[in-house]
Short mmCIF file of C-alpha atoms in Angstrom, two decimals:
data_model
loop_
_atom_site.label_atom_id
_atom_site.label_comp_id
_atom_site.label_asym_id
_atom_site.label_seq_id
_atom_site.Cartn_x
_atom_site.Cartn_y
_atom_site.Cartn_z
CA UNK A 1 -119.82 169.61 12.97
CA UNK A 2 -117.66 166.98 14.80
CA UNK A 3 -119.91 164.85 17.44
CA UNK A 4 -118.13 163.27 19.77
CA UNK A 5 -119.46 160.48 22.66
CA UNK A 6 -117.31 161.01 26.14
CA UNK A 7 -117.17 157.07 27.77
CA UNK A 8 -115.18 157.54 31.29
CA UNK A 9 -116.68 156.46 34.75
CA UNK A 10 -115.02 159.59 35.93
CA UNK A 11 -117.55 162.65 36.32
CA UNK A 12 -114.80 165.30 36.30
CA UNK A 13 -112.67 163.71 33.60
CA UNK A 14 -115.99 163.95 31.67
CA UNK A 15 -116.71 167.51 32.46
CA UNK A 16 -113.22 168.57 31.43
CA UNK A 17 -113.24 167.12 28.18
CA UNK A 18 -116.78 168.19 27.82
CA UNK A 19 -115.98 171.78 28.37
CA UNK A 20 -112.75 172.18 26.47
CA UNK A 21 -114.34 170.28 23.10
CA UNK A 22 -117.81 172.46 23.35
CA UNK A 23 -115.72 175.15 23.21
CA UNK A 24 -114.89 174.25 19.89
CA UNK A 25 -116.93 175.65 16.81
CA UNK A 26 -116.66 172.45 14.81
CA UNK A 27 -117.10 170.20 17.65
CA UNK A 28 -119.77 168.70 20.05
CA UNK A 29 -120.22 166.18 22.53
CA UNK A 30 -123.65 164.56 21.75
CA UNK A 31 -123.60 162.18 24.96
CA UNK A 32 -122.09 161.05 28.47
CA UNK A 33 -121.42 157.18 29.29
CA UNK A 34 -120.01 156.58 32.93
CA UNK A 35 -119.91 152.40 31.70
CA UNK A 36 -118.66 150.52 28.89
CA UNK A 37 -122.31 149.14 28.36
CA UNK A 38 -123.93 152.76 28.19
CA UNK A 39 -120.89 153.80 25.85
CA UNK A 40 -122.23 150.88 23.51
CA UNK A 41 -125.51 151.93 23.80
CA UNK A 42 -125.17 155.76 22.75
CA UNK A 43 -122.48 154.81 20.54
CA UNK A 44 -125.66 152.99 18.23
CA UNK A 45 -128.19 155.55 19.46
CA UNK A 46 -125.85 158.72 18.41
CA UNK A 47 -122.78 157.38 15.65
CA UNK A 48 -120.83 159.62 16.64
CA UNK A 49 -117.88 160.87 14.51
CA UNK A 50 -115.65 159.97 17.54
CA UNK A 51 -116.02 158.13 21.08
CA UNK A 52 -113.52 159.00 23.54
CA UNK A 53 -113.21 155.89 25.40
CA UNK A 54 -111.70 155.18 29.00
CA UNK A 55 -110.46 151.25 29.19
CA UNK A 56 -111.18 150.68 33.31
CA UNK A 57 -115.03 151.18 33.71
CA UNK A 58 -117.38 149.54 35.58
CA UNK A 59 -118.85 146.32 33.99
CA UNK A 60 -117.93 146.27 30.93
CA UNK A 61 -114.67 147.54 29.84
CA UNK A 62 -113.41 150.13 27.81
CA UNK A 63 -111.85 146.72 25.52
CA UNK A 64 -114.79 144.94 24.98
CA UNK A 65 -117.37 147.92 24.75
CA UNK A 66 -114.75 148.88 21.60
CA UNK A 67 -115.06 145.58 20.32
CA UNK A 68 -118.46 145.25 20.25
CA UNK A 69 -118.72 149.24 18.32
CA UNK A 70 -116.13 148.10 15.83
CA UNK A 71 -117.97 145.00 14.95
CA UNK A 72 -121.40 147.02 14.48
CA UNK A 73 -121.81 147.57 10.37
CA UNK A 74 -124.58 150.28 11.97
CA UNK A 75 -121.01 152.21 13.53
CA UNK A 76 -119.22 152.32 10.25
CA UNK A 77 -118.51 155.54 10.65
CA UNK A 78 -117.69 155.84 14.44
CA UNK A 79 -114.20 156.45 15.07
CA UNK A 80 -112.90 155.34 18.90
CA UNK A 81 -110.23 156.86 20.52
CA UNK A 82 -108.97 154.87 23.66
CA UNK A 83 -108.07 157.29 26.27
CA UNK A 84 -105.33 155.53 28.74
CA UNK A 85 -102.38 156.63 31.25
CA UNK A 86 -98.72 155.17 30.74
CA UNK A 87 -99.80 152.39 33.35
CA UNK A 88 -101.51 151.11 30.99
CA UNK A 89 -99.28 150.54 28.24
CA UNK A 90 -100.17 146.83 28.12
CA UNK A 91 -103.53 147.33 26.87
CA UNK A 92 -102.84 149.69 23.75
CA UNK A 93 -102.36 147.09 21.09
CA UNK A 94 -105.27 144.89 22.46
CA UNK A 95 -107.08 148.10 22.00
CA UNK A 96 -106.25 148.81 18.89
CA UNK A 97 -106.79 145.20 17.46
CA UNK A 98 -110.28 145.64 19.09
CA UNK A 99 -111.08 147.93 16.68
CA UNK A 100 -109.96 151.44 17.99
CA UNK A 101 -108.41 154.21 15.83
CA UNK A 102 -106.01 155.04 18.23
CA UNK A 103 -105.61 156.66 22.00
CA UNK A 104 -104.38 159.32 23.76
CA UNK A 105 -102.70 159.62 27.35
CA UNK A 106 -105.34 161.16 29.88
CA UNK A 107 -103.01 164.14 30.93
CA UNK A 108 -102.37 165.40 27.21
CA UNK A 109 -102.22 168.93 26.28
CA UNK A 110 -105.75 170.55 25.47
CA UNK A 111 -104.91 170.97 22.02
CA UNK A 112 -103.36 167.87 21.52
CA UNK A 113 -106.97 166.39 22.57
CA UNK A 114 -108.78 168.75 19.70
CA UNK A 115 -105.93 168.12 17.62
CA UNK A 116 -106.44 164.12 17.92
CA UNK A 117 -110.42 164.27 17.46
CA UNK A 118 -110.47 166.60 14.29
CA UNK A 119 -107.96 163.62 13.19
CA UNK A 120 -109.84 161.01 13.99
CA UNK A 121 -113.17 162.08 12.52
CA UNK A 122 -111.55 162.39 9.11
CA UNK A 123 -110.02 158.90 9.23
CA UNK A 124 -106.86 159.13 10.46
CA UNK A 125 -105.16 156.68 13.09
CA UNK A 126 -102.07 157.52 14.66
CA UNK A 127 -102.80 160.61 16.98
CA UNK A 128 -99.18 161.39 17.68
CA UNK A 129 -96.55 159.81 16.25
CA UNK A 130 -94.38 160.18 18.82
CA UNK A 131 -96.35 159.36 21.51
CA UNK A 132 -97.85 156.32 19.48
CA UNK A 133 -94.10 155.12 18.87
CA UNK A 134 -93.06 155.24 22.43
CA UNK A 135 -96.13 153.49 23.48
CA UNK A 136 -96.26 150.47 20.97
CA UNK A 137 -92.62 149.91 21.19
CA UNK A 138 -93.07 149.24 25.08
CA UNK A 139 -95.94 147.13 24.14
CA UNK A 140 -93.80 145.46 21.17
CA UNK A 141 -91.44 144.38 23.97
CA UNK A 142 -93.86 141.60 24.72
CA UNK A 143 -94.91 140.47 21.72
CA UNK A 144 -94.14 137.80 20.27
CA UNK A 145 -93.38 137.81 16.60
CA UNK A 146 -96.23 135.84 14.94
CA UNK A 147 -95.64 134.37 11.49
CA UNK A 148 -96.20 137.32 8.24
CA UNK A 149 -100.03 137.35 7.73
CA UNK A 150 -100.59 135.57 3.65
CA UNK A 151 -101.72 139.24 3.07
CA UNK A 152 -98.69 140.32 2.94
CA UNK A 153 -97.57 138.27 -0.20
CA UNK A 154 -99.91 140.72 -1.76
CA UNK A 155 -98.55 144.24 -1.02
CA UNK A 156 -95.85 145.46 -3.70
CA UNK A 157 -92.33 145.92 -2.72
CA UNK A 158 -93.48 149.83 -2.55
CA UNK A 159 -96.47 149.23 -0.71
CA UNK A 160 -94.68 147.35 2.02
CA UNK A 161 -91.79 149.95 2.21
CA UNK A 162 -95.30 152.64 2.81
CA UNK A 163 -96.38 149.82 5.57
CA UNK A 164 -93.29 150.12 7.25
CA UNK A 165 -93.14 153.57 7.62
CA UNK A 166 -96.92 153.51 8.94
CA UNK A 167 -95.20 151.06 11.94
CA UNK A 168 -92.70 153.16 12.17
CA UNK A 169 -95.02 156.46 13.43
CA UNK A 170 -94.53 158.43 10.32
CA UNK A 171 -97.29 160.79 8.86
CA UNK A 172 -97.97 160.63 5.24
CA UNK A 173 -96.22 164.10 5.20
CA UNK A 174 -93.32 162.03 6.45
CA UNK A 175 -93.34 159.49 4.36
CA UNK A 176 -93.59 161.18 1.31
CA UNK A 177 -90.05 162.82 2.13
CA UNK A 178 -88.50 159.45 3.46
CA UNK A 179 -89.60 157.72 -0.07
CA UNK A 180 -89.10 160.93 -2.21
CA UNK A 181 -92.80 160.31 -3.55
CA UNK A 182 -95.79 162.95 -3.12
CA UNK A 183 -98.14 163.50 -0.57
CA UNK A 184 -101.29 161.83 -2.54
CA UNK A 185 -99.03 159.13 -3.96
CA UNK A 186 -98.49 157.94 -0.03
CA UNK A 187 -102.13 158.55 0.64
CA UNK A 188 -103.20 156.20 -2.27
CA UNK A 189 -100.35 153.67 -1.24
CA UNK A 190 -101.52 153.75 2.40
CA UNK A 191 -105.40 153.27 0.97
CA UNK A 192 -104.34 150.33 -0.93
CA UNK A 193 -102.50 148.56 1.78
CA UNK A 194 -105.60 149.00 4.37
CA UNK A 195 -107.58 147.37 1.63
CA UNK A 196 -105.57 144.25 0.76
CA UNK A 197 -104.55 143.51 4.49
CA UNK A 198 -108.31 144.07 5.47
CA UNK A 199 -107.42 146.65 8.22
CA UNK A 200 -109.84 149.06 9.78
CA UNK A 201 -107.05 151.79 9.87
CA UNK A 202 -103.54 152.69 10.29
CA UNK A 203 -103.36 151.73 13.62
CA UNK A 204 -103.90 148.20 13.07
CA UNK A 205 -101.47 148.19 10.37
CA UNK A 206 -99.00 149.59 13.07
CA UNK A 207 -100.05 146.46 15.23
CA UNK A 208 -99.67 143.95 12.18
CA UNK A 209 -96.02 145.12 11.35
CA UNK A 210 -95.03 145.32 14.73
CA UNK A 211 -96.74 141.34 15.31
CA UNK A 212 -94.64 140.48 11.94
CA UNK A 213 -91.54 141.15 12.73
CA UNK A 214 -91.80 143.98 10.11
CA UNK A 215 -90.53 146.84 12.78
CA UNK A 216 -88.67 146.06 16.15
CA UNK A 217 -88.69 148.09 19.09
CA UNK A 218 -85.64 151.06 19.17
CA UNK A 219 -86.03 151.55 15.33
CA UNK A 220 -85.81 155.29 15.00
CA UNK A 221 -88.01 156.98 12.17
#
């Protein structure tokens, strides 16, 4: 059984994720938080597999109330999912170098929503490649290239080729085709590379590349 924590400020939003996810088999919503300081506190009362979280609540934001899960050894295992609207495009890597495992846009399809918590509860970061691309490539625009983290002396020449891919929205799937290598070969590759660049998850790895000058935005995958 999936739990899942639903963080929005939003009463309806919260009832219509609530509804479409209990009518799952595998999944549950153990708790409601209308502010980013009740989202930490069930977050530590429940550890939930996943947190839904909405960045623009009152008090304490969506950011910060991320943050402060991520950094909690007690919510190892609590996965957060920021939950934003293409207005908000600025925030997404800030989001994900808070500690999130990736986000969705508030209007997608109900079973891209299922689809993107059963994902996230078993460890995986980037939702939708597609959607993830388009998004961090806007962000990208703004960034500033910041000089290649020492970590990345470390990586083998295959390892970073398997990093790039990551940036570059790719599934494992994906990349196992691209590289002609298998399926568990990329997996092990991708384990390895979240290990010696101390990442939480893929999505920070996307974030790292993209601050490194590794991938530029309007590189097609």
């Amino acid at each position: 059984m999936i739990t899942v924590l639903l963080a929005d400020d939003q009463a309806l939003v919260r009832g219509g994720f609530r509804a479409l996810l209990d009518a799952e088999n595998d999944v549950r919503v153990v708790a409601e938080a209308a502010t980013g300081d009740d989202a930490v506190r069930l977050a530590l009362e429940h550890l939930p597999d996943v947190v839904l979280m909405d960045i623009r609540m009152p008090g304490l934001d969506g950011l910060e109330a991320t943050r402060r899960i991520a950094r909690n050894p007690r919510a190892g295992g609590v996965h957060v999912v920021v939950v934003t609207t293409f207005e908000l495009d600025e925030y997404v890597a800030e989001a994900i170098r808070s500690g999130a495992s990736g986000f969705l846009v508030k209007d997608t399809e109900p079973a891209d929503l299922i689809r993107a918590v059963r994902v996230a509860a078993g460890g995986d970061a980037l939702l939708s490649p597609t959607v993830t691309r388009r998004l961090l490539e806007r962000v990208a625009t703004a960034t500033r290239p910041v000089a290649e983290p020492a970590a990345l002396a470390e990586l083998t020449p295959r390892e970073r080729e398997v990093l790039v891919e990551v940036a570059r929205g790719l599934s494992n799937e994906e990349i196992a085709g691209a590289l002609y290598l298998s399926e568990s070969t990329v997996k092990t590759h991708v384990s390895r590379v979240l290990t010696k660049l101390d990442a939480r998850d893929r999505a920070q790895l996307v974030v790292l590349a993209y601050e490194a000058g590794l991938v530029r935005p309007g590189w097609s995958a």
